[in-house]
mmCIF file of C-alpha atoms in Angstrom:
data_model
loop_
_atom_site.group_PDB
_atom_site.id
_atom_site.type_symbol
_atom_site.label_atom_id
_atom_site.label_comp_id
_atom_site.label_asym_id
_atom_site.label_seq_id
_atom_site.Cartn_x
_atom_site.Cartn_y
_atom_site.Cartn_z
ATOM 1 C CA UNK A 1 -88.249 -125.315 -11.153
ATOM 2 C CA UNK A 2 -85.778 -123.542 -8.953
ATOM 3 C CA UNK A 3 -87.940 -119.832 -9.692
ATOM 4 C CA UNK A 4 -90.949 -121.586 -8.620
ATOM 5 C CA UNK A 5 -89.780 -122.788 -5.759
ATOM 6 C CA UNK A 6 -88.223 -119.584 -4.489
ATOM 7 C CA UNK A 7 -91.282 -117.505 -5.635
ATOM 8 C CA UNK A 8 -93.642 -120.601 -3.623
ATOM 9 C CA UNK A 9 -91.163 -119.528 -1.030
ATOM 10 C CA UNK A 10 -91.810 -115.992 -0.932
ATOM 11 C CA UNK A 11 -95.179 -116.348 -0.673
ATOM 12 C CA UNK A 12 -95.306 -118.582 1.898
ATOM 13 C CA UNK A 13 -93.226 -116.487 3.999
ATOM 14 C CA UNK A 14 -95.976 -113.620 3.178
ATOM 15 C CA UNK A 15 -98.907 -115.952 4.222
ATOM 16 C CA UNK A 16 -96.953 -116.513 7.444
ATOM 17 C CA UNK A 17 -96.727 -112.565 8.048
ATOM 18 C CA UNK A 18 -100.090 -112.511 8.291
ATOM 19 C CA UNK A 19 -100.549 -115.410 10.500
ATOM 20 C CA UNK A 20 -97.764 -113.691 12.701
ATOM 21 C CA UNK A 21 -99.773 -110.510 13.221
ATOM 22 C CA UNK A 22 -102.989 -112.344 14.427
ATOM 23 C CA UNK A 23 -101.032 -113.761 17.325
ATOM 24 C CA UNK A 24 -101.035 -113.188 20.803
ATOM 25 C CA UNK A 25 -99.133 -110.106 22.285
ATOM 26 C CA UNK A 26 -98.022 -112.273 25.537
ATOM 27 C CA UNK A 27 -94.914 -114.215 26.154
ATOM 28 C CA UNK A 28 -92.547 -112.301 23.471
ATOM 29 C CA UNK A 29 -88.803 -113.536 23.116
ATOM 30 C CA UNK A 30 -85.671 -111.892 21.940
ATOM 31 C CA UNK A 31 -82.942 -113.927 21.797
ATOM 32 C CA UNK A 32 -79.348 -112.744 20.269
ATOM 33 C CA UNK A 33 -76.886 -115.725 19.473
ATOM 34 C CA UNK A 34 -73.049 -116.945 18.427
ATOM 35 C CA UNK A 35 -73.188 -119.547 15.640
ATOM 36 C CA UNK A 36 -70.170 -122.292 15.036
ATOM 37 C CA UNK A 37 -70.753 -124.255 12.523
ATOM 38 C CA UNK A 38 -68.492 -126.636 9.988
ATOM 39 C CA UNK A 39 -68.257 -124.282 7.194
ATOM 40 C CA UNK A 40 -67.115 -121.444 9.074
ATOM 41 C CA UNK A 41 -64.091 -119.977 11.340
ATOM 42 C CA UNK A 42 -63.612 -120.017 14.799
ATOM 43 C CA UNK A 43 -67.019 -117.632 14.896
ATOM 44 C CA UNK A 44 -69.049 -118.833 12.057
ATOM 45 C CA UNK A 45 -71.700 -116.064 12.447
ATOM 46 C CA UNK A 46 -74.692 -114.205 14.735
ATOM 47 C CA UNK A 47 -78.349 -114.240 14.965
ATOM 48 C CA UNK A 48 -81.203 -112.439 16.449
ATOM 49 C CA UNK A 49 -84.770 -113.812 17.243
ATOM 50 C CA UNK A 50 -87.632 -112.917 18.003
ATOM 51 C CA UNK A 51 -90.330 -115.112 19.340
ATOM 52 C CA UNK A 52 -94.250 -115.567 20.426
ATOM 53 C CA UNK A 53 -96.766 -118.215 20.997
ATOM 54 C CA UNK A 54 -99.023 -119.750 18.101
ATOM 55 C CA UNK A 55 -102.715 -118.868 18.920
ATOM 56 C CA UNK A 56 -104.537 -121.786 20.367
ATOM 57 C CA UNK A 57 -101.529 -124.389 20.409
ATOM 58 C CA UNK A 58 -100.425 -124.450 23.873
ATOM 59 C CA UNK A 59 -96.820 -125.780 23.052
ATOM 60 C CA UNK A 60 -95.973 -124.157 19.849
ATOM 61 C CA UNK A 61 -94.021 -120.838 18.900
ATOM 62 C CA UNK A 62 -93.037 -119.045 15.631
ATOM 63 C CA UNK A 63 -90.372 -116.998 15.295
ATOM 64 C CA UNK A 64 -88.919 -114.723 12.618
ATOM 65 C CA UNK A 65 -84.933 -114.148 12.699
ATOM 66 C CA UNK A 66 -81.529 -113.030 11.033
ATOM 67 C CA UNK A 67 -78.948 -114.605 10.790
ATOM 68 C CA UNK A 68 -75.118 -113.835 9.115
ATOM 69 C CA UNK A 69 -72.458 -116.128 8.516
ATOM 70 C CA UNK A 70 -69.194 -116.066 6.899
ATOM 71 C CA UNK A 71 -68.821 -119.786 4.696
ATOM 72 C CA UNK A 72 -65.386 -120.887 4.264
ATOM 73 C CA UNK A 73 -64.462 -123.362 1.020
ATOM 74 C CA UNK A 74 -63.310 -126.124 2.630
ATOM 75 C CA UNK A 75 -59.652 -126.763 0.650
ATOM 76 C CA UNK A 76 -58.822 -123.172 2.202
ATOM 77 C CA UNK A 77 -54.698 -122.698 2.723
ATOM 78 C CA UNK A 78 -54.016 -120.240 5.247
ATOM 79 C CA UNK A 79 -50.365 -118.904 4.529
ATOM 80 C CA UNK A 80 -48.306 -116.181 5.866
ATOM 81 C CA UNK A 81 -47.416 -112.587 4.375
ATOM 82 C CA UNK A 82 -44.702 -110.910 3.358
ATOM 83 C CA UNK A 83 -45.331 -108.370 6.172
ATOM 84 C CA UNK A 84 -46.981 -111.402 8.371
ATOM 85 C CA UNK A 85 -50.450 -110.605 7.771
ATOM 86 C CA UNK A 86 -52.322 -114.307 6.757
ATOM 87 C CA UNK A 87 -53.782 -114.602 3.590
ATOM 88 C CA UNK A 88 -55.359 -117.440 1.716
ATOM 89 C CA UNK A 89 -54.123 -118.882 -1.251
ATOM 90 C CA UNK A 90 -55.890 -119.079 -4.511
ATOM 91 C CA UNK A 91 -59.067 -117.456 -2.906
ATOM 92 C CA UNK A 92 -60.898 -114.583 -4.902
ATOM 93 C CA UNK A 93 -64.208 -114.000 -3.120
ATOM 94 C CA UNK A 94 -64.906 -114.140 0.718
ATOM 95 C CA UNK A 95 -69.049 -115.715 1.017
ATOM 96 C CA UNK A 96 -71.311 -113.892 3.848
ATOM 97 C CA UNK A 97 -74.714 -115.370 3.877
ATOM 98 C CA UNK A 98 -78.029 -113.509 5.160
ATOM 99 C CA UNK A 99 -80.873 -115.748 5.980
ATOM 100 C CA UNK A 100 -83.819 -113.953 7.223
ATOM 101 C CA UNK A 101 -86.187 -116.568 8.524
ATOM 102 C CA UNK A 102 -89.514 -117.917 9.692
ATOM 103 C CA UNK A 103 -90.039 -121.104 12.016
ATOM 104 C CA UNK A 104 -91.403 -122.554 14.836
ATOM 105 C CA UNK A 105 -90.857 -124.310 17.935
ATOM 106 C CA UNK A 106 -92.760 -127.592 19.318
ATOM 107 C CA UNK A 107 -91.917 -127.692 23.495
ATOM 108 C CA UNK A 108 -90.662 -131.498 24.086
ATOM 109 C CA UNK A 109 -89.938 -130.436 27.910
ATOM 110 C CA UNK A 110 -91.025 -128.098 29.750
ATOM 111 C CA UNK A 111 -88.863 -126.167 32.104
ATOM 112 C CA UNK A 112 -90.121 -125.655 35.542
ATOM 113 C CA UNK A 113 -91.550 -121.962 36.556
ATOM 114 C CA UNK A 114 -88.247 -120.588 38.452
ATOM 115 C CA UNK A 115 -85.441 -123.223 37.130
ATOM 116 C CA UNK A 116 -84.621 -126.509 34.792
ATOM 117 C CA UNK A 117 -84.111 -127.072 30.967
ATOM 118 C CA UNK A 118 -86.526 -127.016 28.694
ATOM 119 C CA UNK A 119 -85.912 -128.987 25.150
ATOM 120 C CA UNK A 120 -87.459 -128.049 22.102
ATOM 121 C CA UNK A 121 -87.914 -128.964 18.377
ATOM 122 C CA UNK A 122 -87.036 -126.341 15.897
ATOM 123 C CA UNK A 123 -87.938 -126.078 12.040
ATOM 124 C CA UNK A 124 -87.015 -122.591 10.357
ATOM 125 C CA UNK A 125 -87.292 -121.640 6.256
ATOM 126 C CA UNK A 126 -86.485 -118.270 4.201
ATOM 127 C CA UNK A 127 -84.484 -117.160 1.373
ATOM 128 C CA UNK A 128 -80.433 -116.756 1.484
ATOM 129 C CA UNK A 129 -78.586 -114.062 0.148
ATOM 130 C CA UNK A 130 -75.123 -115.434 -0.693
ATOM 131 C CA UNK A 131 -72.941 -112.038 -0.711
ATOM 132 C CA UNK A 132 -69.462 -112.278 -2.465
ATOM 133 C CA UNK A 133 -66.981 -109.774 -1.549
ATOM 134 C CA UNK A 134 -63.747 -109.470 -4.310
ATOM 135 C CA UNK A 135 -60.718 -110.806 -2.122
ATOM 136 C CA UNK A 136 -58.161 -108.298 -2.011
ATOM 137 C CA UNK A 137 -54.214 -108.503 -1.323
ATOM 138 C CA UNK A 138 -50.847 -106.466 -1.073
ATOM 139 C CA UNK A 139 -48.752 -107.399 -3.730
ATOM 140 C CA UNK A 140 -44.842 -106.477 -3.743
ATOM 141 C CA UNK A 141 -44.275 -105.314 -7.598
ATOM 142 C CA UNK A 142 -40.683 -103.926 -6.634
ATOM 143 C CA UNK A 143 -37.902 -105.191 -8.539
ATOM 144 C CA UNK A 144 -34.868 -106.876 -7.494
ATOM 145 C CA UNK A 145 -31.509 -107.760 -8.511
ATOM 146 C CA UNK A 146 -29.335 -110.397 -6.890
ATOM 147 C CA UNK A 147 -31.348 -109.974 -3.594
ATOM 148 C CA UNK A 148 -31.093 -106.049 -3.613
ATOM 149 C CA UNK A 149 -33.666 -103.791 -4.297
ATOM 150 C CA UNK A 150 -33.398 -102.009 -8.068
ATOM 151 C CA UNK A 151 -35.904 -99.291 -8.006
ATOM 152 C CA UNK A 152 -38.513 -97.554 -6.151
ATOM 153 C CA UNK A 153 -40.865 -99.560 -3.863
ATOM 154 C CA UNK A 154 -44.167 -100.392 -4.977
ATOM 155 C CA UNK A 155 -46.780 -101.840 -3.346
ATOM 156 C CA UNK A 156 -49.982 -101.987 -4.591
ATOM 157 C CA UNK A 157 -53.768 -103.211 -3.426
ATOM 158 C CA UNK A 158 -55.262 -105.298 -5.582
ATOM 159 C CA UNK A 159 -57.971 -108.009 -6.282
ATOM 160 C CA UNK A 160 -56.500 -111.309 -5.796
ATOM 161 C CA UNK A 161 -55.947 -112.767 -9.579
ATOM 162 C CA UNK A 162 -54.055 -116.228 -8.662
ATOM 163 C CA UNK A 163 -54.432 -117.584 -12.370
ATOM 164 C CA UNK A 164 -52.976 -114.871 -14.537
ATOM 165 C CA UNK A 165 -51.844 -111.862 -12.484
ATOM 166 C CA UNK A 166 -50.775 -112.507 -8.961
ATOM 167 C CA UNK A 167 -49.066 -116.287 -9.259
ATOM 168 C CA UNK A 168 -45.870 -115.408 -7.274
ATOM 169 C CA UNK A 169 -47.530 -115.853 -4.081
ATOM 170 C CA UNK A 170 -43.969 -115.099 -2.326
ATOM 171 C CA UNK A 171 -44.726 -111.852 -3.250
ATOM 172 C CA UNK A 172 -47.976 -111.427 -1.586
ATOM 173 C CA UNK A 173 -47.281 -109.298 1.644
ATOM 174 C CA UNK A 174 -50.972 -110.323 3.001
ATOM 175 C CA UNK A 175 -54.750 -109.788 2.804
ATOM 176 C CA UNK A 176 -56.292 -106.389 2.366
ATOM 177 C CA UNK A 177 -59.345 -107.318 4.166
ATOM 178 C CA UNK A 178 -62.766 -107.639 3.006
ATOM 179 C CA UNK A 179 -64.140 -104.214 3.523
ATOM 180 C CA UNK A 180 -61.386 -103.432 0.768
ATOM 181 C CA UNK A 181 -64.049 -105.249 -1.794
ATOM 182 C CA UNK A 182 -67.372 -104.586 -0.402
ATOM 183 C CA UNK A 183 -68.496 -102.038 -2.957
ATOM 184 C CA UNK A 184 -68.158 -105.215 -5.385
ATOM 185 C CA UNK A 185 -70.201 -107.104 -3.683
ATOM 186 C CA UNK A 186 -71.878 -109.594 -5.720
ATOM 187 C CA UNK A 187 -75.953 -110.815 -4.513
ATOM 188 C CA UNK A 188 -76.608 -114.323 -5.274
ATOM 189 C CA UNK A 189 -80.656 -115.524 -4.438
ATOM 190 C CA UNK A 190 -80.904 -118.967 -2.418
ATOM 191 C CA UNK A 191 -82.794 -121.245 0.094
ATOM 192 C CA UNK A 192 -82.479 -122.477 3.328
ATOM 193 C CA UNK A 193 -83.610 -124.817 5.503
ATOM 194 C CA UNK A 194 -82.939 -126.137 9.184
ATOM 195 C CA UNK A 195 -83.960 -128.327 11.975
ATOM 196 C CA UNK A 196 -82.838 -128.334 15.341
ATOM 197 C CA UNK A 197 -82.566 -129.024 18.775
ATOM 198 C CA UNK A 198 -82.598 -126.364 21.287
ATOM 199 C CA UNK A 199 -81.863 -126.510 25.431
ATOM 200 C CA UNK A 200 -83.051 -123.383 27.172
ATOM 201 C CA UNK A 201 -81.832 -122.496 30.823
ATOM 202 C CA UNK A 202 -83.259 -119.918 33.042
ATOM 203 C CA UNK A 203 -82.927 -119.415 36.617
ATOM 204 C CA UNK A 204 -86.282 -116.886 36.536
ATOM 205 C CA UNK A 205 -88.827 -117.111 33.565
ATOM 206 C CA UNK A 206 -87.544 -113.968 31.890
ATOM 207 C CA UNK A 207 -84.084 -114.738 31.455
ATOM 208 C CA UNK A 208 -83.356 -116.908 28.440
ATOM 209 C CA UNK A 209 -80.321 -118.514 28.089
ATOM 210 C CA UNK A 210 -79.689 -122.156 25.843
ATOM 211 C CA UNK A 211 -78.150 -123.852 23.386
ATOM 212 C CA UNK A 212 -79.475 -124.657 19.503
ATOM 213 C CA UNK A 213 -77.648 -127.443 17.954
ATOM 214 C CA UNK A 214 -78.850 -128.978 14.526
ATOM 215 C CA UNK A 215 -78.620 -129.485 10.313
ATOM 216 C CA UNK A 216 -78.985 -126.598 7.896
ATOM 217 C CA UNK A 217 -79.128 -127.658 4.141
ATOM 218 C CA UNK A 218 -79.089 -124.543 1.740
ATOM 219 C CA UNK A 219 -78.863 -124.097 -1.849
ATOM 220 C CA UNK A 220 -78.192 -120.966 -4.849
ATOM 221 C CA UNK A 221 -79.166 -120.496 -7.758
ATOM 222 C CA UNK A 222 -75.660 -121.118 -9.194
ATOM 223 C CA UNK A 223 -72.150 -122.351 -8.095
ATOM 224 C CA UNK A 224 -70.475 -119.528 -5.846
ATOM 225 C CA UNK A 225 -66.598 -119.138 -6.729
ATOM 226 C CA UNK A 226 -64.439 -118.748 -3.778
ATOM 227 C CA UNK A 227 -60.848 -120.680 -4.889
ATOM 228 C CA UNK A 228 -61.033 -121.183 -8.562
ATOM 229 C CA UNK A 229 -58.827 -123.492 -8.858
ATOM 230 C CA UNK A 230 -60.568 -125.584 -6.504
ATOM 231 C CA UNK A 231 -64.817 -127.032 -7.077
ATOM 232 C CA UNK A 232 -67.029 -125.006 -5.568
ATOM 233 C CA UNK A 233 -70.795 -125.355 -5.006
ATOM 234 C CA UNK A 234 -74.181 -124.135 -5.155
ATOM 235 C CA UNK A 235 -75.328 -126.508 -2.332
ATOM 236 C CA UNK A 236 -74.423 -126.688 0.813
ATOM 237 C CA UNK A 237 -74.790 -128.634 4.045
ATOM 238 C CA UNK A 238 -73.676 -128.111 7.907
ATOM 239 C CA UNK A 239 -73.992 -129.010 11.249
ATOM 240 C CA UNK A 240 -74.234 -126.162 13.671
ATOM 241 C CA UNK A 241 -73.962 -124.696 17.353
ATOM 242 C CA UNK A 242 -75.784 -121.410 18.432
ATOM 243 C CA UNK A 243 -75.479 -120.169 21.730
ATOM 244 C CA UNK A 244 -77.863 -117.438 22.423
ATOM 245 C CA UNK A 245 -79.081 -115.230 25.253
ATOM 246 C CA UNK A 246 -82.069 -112.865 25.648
ATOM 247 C CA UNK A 247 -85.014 -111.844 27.540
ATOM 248 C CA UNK A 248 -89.101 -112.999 27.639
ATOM 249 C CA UNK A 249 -91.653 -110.508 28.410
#
């Protein structure tokens, strides 16, 4: 069921292609934006956007769009270093979703020509690439006696193993980073879907400048291990902020 879905998926995003190059050249949008949502960081992610009108509907728009995120399991324990660098404990794999996307807009108000707000509705679809990167950390292998160092100093790099490797976690002098994994990377094949709200600002009608606040539900094709020790899950759901910028022409 899940294959059919995704390959329904596909196609529909083909079919929509095609739709997309019939349309009108006029009123094109790029938008970049910042995402916050409440399965990410501080900065959950960005976006880009581009936008035009549908043929023939006067208040209707499609778009196609990227969009990365970093997802965060939500038992995460932030904990300080040996050499104060933060790492978290127990986690193995950092998650970056891609979601390239189709959707459209449905104007609820319209702005006025030179200033105002102007609401719309927004629906966007398309697949999800769940990326897991290897967590990596410093770990202090040097021995000691009594408090004082015994032999030579070593310090090695290593993927994060908190069940039968690394369970000292005193002697974890802090994260390596993710770039430290990336040649790991593992692809995992999902689905997305959101709705929104969106409030566009613009003192001129070629400046774009709003916020998009709504619900994204997205799901993989298996359960994506970030803290072992801890469930994870193949579904997930959050509420979301973009704030985004750009130009109409």
């Amino acid at each position: 069921m899940y294959k059919s879905f995704v390959i329904g998926l596909l196609l529909f995003l083909g079919l929509t292609t095609g739709v997309s190059a019939q349309g009108e050249e006029q009123s094109r949008e790029f938008t970049w934006g910042i995402n916050w949502n409440t399965n990410g960081g501080i900065i959950g992610g960005a976006s880009i956007r581009s936008s035009r009108p549908v043929p023939d509907k006067e208040k209707w728009q499609q778009f196609w769009g990227l969009e990365i995120v970093e997802v965060k399991h939500p038992k995460e324990n932030r904990l300080l270093g040996l050499d104060g660098d933060v790492f978290v404990l127990g986690k193995t794999n950092y998650l970056f979703v891609a979601r390239p996307e189709y959707g459209r807009d449905y104007t609820l108000f319209r702005k006025a020509p030179e200033s105002g707000v102007q609401v719309n509705a927004v629906v966007g679809v398309g697949p999800s690439l769940g990326l897991l990167v290897p967590y990596y950390i410093s770990y202090d292998y040097t021995e000691y006696r009594n408090g004082v160092q015994v032999g030579p100093t070593d310090i090695r790099v290593e993927r994060y193993d908190p069940i039968t490797q690394h369970r000292e976690f005193e002697n974890i002098r802090g994260s390596a980073g993710f770039l430290t994994g990336a040649n790991e990377t593992d692809v995992n094949l999902g689905a997305h879907l959101r709705t929104a709200l969106s409030f566009e600002h613009g003192r001129y009608q070629e400046n774009i400048v709003g916020v998009e606040t709504g619900f994204l539900f997205e799901a993989f094709n298996k359960k994506l291990i970030m803290l072992p020790a801890a469930e994870n899950y193949k579904v997930f759901t959050s509420v979301y902020l973009t704030v985004y910028w750009g130009r109409r022409k």
